[in-house]
Amino acid sequence: MMTSSHPDLSDIHHGDWVDRRLPAAWRPYTRLARLDRPVGIWLTLFPCWAALTQASHGLPDLSELVIFSLGALLMRSAGSTVNDIADRKFDGHVERTRFRPLASGELGTLQALVFLAVELLAAAALLFFLTPYTRLIAISVLPLVFLYPLCKRFTHWPQAVLGAAFNWGMLMAWAELAGHIPAGAVLMWAGAIAWQIGYDTVYAYVDVRDDTRLGLKSTAILFGRRGKLWIGLFYALAVAAWSLGGWLLEMSSPYAIGMLVIAAHLAWQTRRIDLARPDLNYRLFLANILTGVLLAGTALSGTW
């Protein structure tokens, strides 16, 4: 329930399309894979599409678009499952995550592990459509996928590890289409990591009180009251890395215009942040879907 004094920050809302349209047995697995909360899928897909566009020097082939989109969907879902398994004893004590399937007891750990195996096998099946070099790059991300959920126990920088894993498809796109990963592509990936540190810190401020109480770590806890400054810095680093990366990749002049639009949008986000308002911060986190759209569109414009 939402009240003016204390908004409900839970990321699961019963009575939504999952409850209305899916069989009861499917619902906890749908929520475990975060299919009811697709923001993470979009935030994974748009940078990947940007890299595919840059590596293709235009619109990528439909087959490549389908394979990489399915891969992003499956790996994001698998990563979410790994995260919920690792955090199952914490999530029930955090307002935003208290209704997740493992935290609420809808699913057991063994059921989640079997589901994870299915997700990983489905993602692995896509590797048969990729080159051996791309397969090697793809497999290399697995340690990050399994490391990320544990990071919040020993470092304030889990967002950096998440950003590296979340945007791994950008490196895979170049490996597949160009057969190598140029310096400009690495800079684009580094920019996506900086961007993710920024927006995931905004997200982490939603949980900062619960995480502090539970002894967990995040960039939000590390930055404290200076969070707005640090988030703005990482957004600026993202734009700088994308700008230099685009230059190294010989993007055309419309790319520079797109970077200015992205910079303006991220500056607007930073200006709006209010560390004391988790509901507003969550909406600003969601606003990064538009950042992803702008990045993919800017990459396309840079190939004209």
CSV table of C-alpha atoms in Angstrom, one decimal:
chain,number,residue,atom,x,y,z
A,1,MET,CA,0.0,0.0,0.0
A,2,MET,CA,1.2,3.5,-0.8
A,3,THR,CA,0.8,6.4,1.6
A,4,SER,CA,2.0,9.9,1.4
A,5,SER,CA,4.3,9.6,4.4
A,6,HIS,CA,5.8,6.2,3.6
A,7,PRO,CA,5.6,4.8,0.1
A,8,ASP,CA,5.8,1.0,-0.3
A,9,LEU,CA,9.2,0.3,-1.9
A,10,SER,CA,8.6,-3.4,-2.7
A,11,ASP,CA,9.7,-4.3,-6.2
A,12,ILE,CA,7.0,-7.0,-6.4
A,13,HIS,CA,3.4,-5.9,-6.7
A,14,HIS,CA,0.8,-8.7,-6.3
A,15,GLY,CA,-2.2,-8.5,-8.6
A,16,ASP,CA,-0.1,-7.6,-11.6
A,17,TRP,CA,-0.1,-9.4,-14.9
A,18,VAL,CA,1.9,-12.3,-13.4
A,19,ASP,CA,-0.9,-13.0,-11.0
A,20,ARG,CA,-3.7,-12.3,-13.4
A,21,ARG,CA,-2.4,-14.2,-16.5
A,22,LEU,CA,0.0,-17.0,-15.5
A,23,PRO,CA,-0.6,-20.4,-13.9
A,24,ALA,CA,0.2,-20.4,-10.2
A,25,ALA,CA,3.1,-22.8,-10.7
A,26,TRP,CA,4.8,-20.4,-13.1
A,27,ARG,CA,4.5,-17.2,-11.1
A,28,PRO,CA,7.5,-17.6,-8.6
A,29,TYR,CA,9.8,-18.6,-11.4
A,30,THR,CA,8.7,-15.6,-13.5
A,31,ARG,CA,9.5,-13.3,-10.6
A,32,LEU,CA,12.8,-15.1,-9.9
A,33,ALA,CA,13.8,-14.4,-13.5
A,34,ARG,CA,12.7,-10.8,-13.0
A,35,LEU,CA,10.4,-11.0,-16.1
A,36,ASP,CA,7.9,-8.9,-14.2
A,37,ARG,CA,10.5,-6.2,-13.7
A,38,PRO,CA,12.1,-5.8,-17.2
A,39,VAL,CA,14.0,-2.7,-16.5
A,40,GLY,CA,17.2,-4.7,-16.1
A,41,ILE,CA,16.6,-6.4,-19.4
A,42,TRP,CA,16.4,-3.1,-21.2
A,43,LEU,CA,19.4,-1.8,-19.4
A,44,THR,CA,21.3,-4.8,-20.6
A,45,LEU,CA,19.9,-4.8,-24.1
A,46,PHE,CA,20.4,-1.2,-25.2
A,47,PRO,CA,24.2,-1.0,-24.7
A,48,CYS,CA,24.5,-4.4,-26.4
A,49,TRP,CA,22.5,-3.1,-29.3
A,50,ALA,CA,24.7,0.0,-29.4
A,51,ALA,CA,27.8,-2.2,-29.7
A,52,LEU,CA,26.2,-4.4,-32.4
A,53,THR,CA,25.4,-1.3,-34.4
A,54,GLN,CA,28.9,0.2,-34.1
A,55,ALA,CA,30.5,-3.1,-34.9
A,56,SER,CA,28.2,-3.6,-37.9
A,57,HIS,CA,28.7,0.0,-39.1
A,58,GLY,CA,24.9,0.3,-39.4
A,59,LEU,CA,21.9,-1.9,-38.5
A,60,PRO,CA,23.0,-5.4,-37.5
A,61,ASP,CA,21.6,-8.5,-39.2
A,62,LEU,CA,18.3,-9.7,-37.7
A,63,SER,CA,19.9,-13.1,-36.7
A,64,GLU,CA,22.6,-11.3,-34.7
A,65,LEU,CA,20.1,-9.1,-33.1
A,66,VAL,CA,17.9,-12.1,-32.1
A,67,ILE,CA,20.8,-14.1,-30.7
A,68,PHE,CA,22.3,-11.3,-28.6
A,69,SER,CA,18.9,-10.2,-27.4
A,70,LEU,CA,18.0,-13.7,-26.2
A,71,GLY,CA,21.4,-14.0,-24.6
A,72,ALA,CA,21.0,-10.7,-22.7
A,73,LEU,CA,17.5,-11.8,-21.6
A,74,LEU,CA,18.7,-15.3,-20.4
A,75,MET,CA,21.9,-14.1,-18.7
A,76,ARG,CA,20.2,-11.2,-16.9
A,77,SER,CA,17.6,-13.7,-15.7
A,78,ALA,CA,20.2,-16.2,-14.6
A,79,GLY,CA,22.1,-13.4,-12.9
A,80,SER,CA,19.0,-12.4,-11.0
A,81,THR,CA,18.5,-16.0,-9.9
A,82,VAL,CA,22.0,-16.3,-8.7
A,83,ASN,CA,21.6,-13.0,-6.8
A,84,ASP,CA,18.3,-14.1,-5.1
A,85,ILE,CA,19.9,-17.5,-4.1
A,86,ALA,CA,22.9,-15.7,-2.5
A,87,ASP,CA,20.7,-13.1,-0.8
A,88,ARG,CA,17.8,-15.3,0.3
A,89,LYS,CA,18.6,-14.8,4.0
A,90,PHE,CA,18.9,-11.0,3.6
A,91,ASP,CA,16.0,-10.2,1.2
A,92,GLY,CA,13.3,-10.9,3.7
A,93,HIS,CA,14.7,-8.1,5.9
A,94,VAL,CA,14.8,-5.5,3.2
A,95,GLU,CA,11.7,-3.6,2.3
A,96,ARG,CA,12.2,-3.6,-1.4
A,97,THR,CA,12.9,-7.3,-1.7
A,98,ARG,CA,10.8,-8.9,1.1
A,99,PHE,CA,8.3,-10.5,-1.3
A,100,ARG,CA,10.8,-12.1,-3.6
A,101,PRO,CA,10.1,-15.9,-4.1
A,102,LEU,CA,13.0,-17.2,-2.1
A,103,ALA,CA,12.7,-14.6,0.7
A,104,SER,CA,8.9,-15.2,1.0
A,105,GLY,CA,9.2,-19.0,0.9
A,106,GLU,CA,7.3,-19.5,-2.4
A,107,LEU,CA,10.3,-21.4,-3.7
A,108,GLY,CA,13.0,-23.4,-2.1
A,109,THR,CA,16.8,-23.2,-2.8
A,110,LEU,CA,16.8,-26.5,-4.6
A,111,GLN,CA,14.0,-25.4,-7.0
A,112,ALA,CA,15.9,-22.2,-7.7
A,113,LEU,CA,19.1,-24.1,-8.4
A,114,VAL,CA,17.4,-26.3,-10.9
A,115,PHE,CA,15.8,-23.3,-12.5
A,116,LEU,CA,19.2,-21.6,-12.7
A,117,ALA,CA,20.7,-24.7,-14.4
A,118,VAL,CA,17.9,-24.5,-17.0
A,119,GLU,CA,18.6,-20.8,-17.6
A,120,LEU,CA,22.3,-21.4,-18.1
A,121,LEU,CA,21.7,-24.4,-20.4
A,122,ALA,CA,19.4,-22.2,-22.6
A,123,ALA,CA,22.0,-19.5,-22.7
A,124,ALA,CA,24.7,-22.0,-23.5
A,125,ALA,CA,22.6,-23.3,-26.5
A,126,LEU,CA,23.0,-19.9,-28.1
A,127,LEU,CA,26.8,-20.3,-28.1
A,128,PHE,CA,26.5,-22.8,-31.0
A,129,PHE,CA,25.5,-19.8,-33.2
A,130,LEU,CA,28.6,-17.8,-32.3
A,131,THR,CA,32.3,-18.0,-33.3
A,132,PRO,CA,34.8,-19.9,-31.1
A,133,TYR,CA,36.4,-16.6,-30.1
A,134,THR,CA,33.0,-15.1,-29.0
A,135,ARG,CA,32.2,-18.3,-27.1
A,136,LEU,CA,35.5,-17.9,-25.1
A,137,ILE,CA,34.6,-14.2,-24.3
A,138,ALA,CA,31.0,-15.3,-23.3
A,139,ILE,CA,32.2,-18.0,-20.9
A,140,SER,CA,34.7,-15.5,-19.3
A,141,VAL,CA,31.8,-13.6,-17.8
A,142,LEU,CA,30.6,-16.4,-15.6
A,143,PRO,CA,33.0,-15.7,-12.7
A,144,LEU,CA,31.6,-12.2,-12.5
A,145,VAL,CA,28.0,-13.4,-12.6
A,146,PHE,CA,28.6,-15.6,-9.6
A,147,LEU,CA,30.9,-13.2,-7.8
A,148,TYR,CA,28.6,-10.2,-7.9
A,149,PRO,CA,26.0,-11.3,-5.3
A,150,LEU,CA,28.8,-11.9,-2.8
A,151,CYS,CA,30.6,-8.6,-3.3
A,152,LYS,CA,28.2,-6.6,-1.0
A,153,ARG,CA,29.6,-8.6,1.8
A,154,PHE,CA,33.2,-7.5,1.5
A,155,THR,CA,33.4,-4.4,-0.8
A,156,HIS,CA,31.5,-1.2,-1.3
A,157,TRP,CA,31.9,-1.6,-5.1
A,158,PRO,CA,29.4,-4.4,-6.1
A,159,GLN,CA,28.0,-2.0,-8.6
A,160,ALA,CA,31.3,-2.0,-10.5
A,161,VAL,CA,31.3,-5.8,-10.8
A,162,LEU,CA,27.6,-5.7,-11.8
A,163,GLY,CA,28.4,-3.1,-14.5
A,164,ALA,CA,31.2,-5.2,-15.9
A,165,ALA,CA,29.0,-8.3,-16.1
A,166,PHE,CA,25.8,-6.5,-17.2
A,167,ASN,CA,27.5,-5.0,-20.2
A,168,TRP,CA,29.6,-7.9,-21.3
A,169,GLY,CA,27.5,-8.3,-24.4
A,170,MET,CA,29.2,-5.2,-25.8
A,171,LEU,CA,32.5,-7.0,-25.9
A,172,MET,CA,30.9,-10.1,-27.3
A,173,ALA,CA,29.3,-8.1,-30.1
A,174,TRP,CA,32.7,-6.9,-31.3
A,175,ALA,CA,34.3,-10.3,-30.9
A,176,GLU,CA,31.5,-11.8,-33.1
A,177,LEU,CA,31.3,-9.2,-35.8
A,178,ALA,CA,34.9,-7.9,-36.0
A,179,GLY,CA,36.9,-10.9,-34.7
A,180,HIS,CA,38.7,-8.6,-32.2
A,181,ILE,CA,37.8,-6.1,-29.6
A,182,PRO,CA,39.3,-2.6,-30.4
A,183,ALA,CA,40.3,0.0,-27.9
A,184,GLY,CA,37.3,2.1,-28.7
A,185,ALA,CA,35.0,-0.8,-27.9
A,186,VAL,CA,36.7,-1.3,-24.6
A,187,LEU,CA,36.1,2.4,-23.8
A,188,MET,CA,32.5,2.0,-24.7
A,189,TRP,CA,32.2,-0.9,-22.3
A,190,ALA,CA,34.1,1.1,-19.6
A,191,GLY,CA,31.7,4.0,-20.1
A,192,ALA,CA,28.8,1.6,-19.6
A,193,ILE,CA,30.3,0.4,-16.3
A,194,ALA,CA,30.7,4.0,-15.1
A,195,TRP,CA,27.1,4.7,-16.2
A,196,GLN,CA,25.9,1.6,-14.3
A,197,ILE,CA,27.8,2.6,-11.1
A,198,GLY,CA,26.0,5.9,-11.3
A,199,TYR,CA,22.4,4.6,-11.9
A,200,ASP,CA,22.8,1.6,-9.6
A,201,THR,CA,24.1,3.8,-6.8
A,202,VAL,CA,20.8,5.8,-7.3
A,203,TYR,CA,19.0,2.4,-6.9
A,204,ALA,CA,21.1,1.5,-3.9
A,205,TYR,CA,20.0,4.6,-2.0
A,206,VAL,CA,16.5,3.0,-2.0
A,207,ASP,CA,18.0,0.2,0.2
A,208,VAL,CA,20.6,2.1,2.1
A,209,ARG,CA,19.0,2.0,5.5
A,210,ASP,CA,18.2,-1.7,5.4
A,211,ASP,CA,21.7,-2.6,3.9
A,212,THR,CA,23.4,-0.6,6.7
A,213,ARG,CA,21.4,-2.4,9.4
A,214,LEU,CA,22.3,-5.8,7.8
A,215,GLY,CA,26.0,-5.0,7.6
A,216,LEU,CA,26.0,-5.0,3.8
A,217,LYS,CA,28.0,-2.7,1.6
A,218,SER,CA,27.3,-0.6,-1.5
A,219,THR,CA,28.5,2.6,-3.2
A,220,ALA,CA,25.5,4.4,-1.7
A,221,ILE,CA,26.7,3.6,1.8
A,222,LEU,CA,30.3,4.5,0.8
A,223,PHE,CA,29.3,7.9,-0.7
A,224,GLY,CA,26.9,8.8,2.0
A,225,ARG,CA,25.7,12.4,1.8
A,226,ARG,CA,28.1,13.1,-1.1
A,227,GLY,CA,26.2,10.6,-3.3
A,228,LYS,CA,24.8,13.2,-5.6
A,229,LEU,CA,28.4,14.5,-6.4
A,230,TRP,CA,29.8,11.0,-7.0
A,231,ILE,CA,26.8,9.9,-9.1
A,232,GLY,CA,27.3,13.0,-11.3
A,233,LEU,CA,31.0,12.2,-11.6
A,234,PHE,CA,30.4,8.7,-12.8
A,235,TYR,CA,27.8,9.9,-15.3
A,236,ALA,CA,30.4,12.4,-16.6
A,237,LEU,CA,33.0,9.6,-16.8
A,238,ALA,CA,30.5,7.6,-18.8
A,239,VAL,CA,29.9,10.4,-21.3
A,240,ALA,CA,33.6,11.0,-21.6
A,241,ALA,CA,34.4,7.3,-22.2
A,242,TRP,CA,31.6,7.0,-24.8
A,243,SER,CA,32.7,10.2,-26.5
A,244,LEU,CA,36.4,9.1,-26.8
A,245,GLY,CA,35.4,5.5,-27.6
A,246,GLY,CA,33.1,6.8,-30.4
A,247,TRP,CA,36.0,8.9,-31.8
A,248,LEU,CA,38.3,5.9,-31.8
A,249,LEU,CA,35.6,3.9,-33.6
A,250,GLU,CA,35.4,6.7,-36.2
A,251,MET,CA,31.8,7.6,-35.5
A,252,SER,CA,30.4,10.4,-37.7
A,253,SER,CA,29.4,13.9,-36.4
A,254,PRO,CA,25.8,13.1,-35.5
A,255,TYR,CA,27.3,10.9,-32.8
A,256,ALA,CA,28.7,14.0,-31.0
A,257,ILE,CA,25.2,15.5,-31.0
A,258,GLY,CA,23.8,12.4,-29.5
A,259,MET,CA,26.5,12.5,-26.7
A,260,LEU,CA,25.4,16.1,-25.9
A,261,VAL,CA,21.8,14.9,-25.5
A,262,ILE,CA,22.9,12.0,-23.3
A,263,ALA,CA,25.0,14.4,-21.2
A,264,ALA,CA,22.0,16.8,-20.8
A,265,HIS,CA,19.7,13.9,-19.7
A,266,LEU,CA,22.2,12.6,-17.2
A,267,ALA,CA,22.8,16.1,-15.8
A,268,TRP,CA,19.0,16.4,-15.4
A,269,GLN,CA,18.9,13.1,-13.5
A,270,THR,CA,21.8,14.2,-11.2
A,271,ARG,CA,20.1,17.5,-10.5
A,272,ARG,CA,16.9,15.8,-9.5
A,273,ILE,CA,18.4,13.3,-7.1
A,274,ASP,CA,17.2,13.6,-3.5
A,275,LEU,CA,19.0,11.2,-1.2
A,276,ALA,CA,16.2,11.4,1.4
A,277,ARG,CA,13.5,10.3,-1.1
A,278,PRO,CA,13.9,6.6,-2.1
A,279,ASP,CA,10.7,6.8,-4.2
A,280,LEU,CA,12.1,9.6,-6.3
A,281,ASN,CA,15.5,7.8,-6.6
A,282,TYR,CA,13.7,4.7,-7.9
A,283,ARG,CA,12.0,6.7,-10.6
A,284,LEU,CA,15.3,8.3,-11.6
A,285,PHE,CA,16.8,4.8,-11.8
A,286,LEU,CA,14.1,3.9,-14.2
A,287,ALA,CA,14.8,7.0,-16.3
A,288,ASN,CA,18.0,5.3,-17.4
A,289,ILE,CA,16.0,3.2,-19.8
A,290,LEU,CA,15.8,6.4,-21.8
A,291,THR,CA,19.6,6.8,-21.5
A,292,GLY,CA,19.9,3.4,-23.0
A,293,VAL,CA,17.6,4.3,-25.9
A,294,LEU,CA,19.6,7.4,-26.5
A,295,LEU,CA,22.9,5.5,-26.5
A,296,ALA,CA,21.6,2.9,-29.0
A,297,GLY,CA,20.2,5.7,-31.2
A,298,THR,CA,23.4,7.7,-30.9
A,299,ALA,CA,25.5,4.7,-32.0
A,300,LEU,CA,23.2,4.3,-35.0
A,301,SER,CA,23.5,7.9,-35.9
A,302,GLY,CA,27.2,7.7,-35.7
A,303,THR,CA,27.3,5.2,-38.6
A,304,TRP,CA,25.7,7.5,-41.1
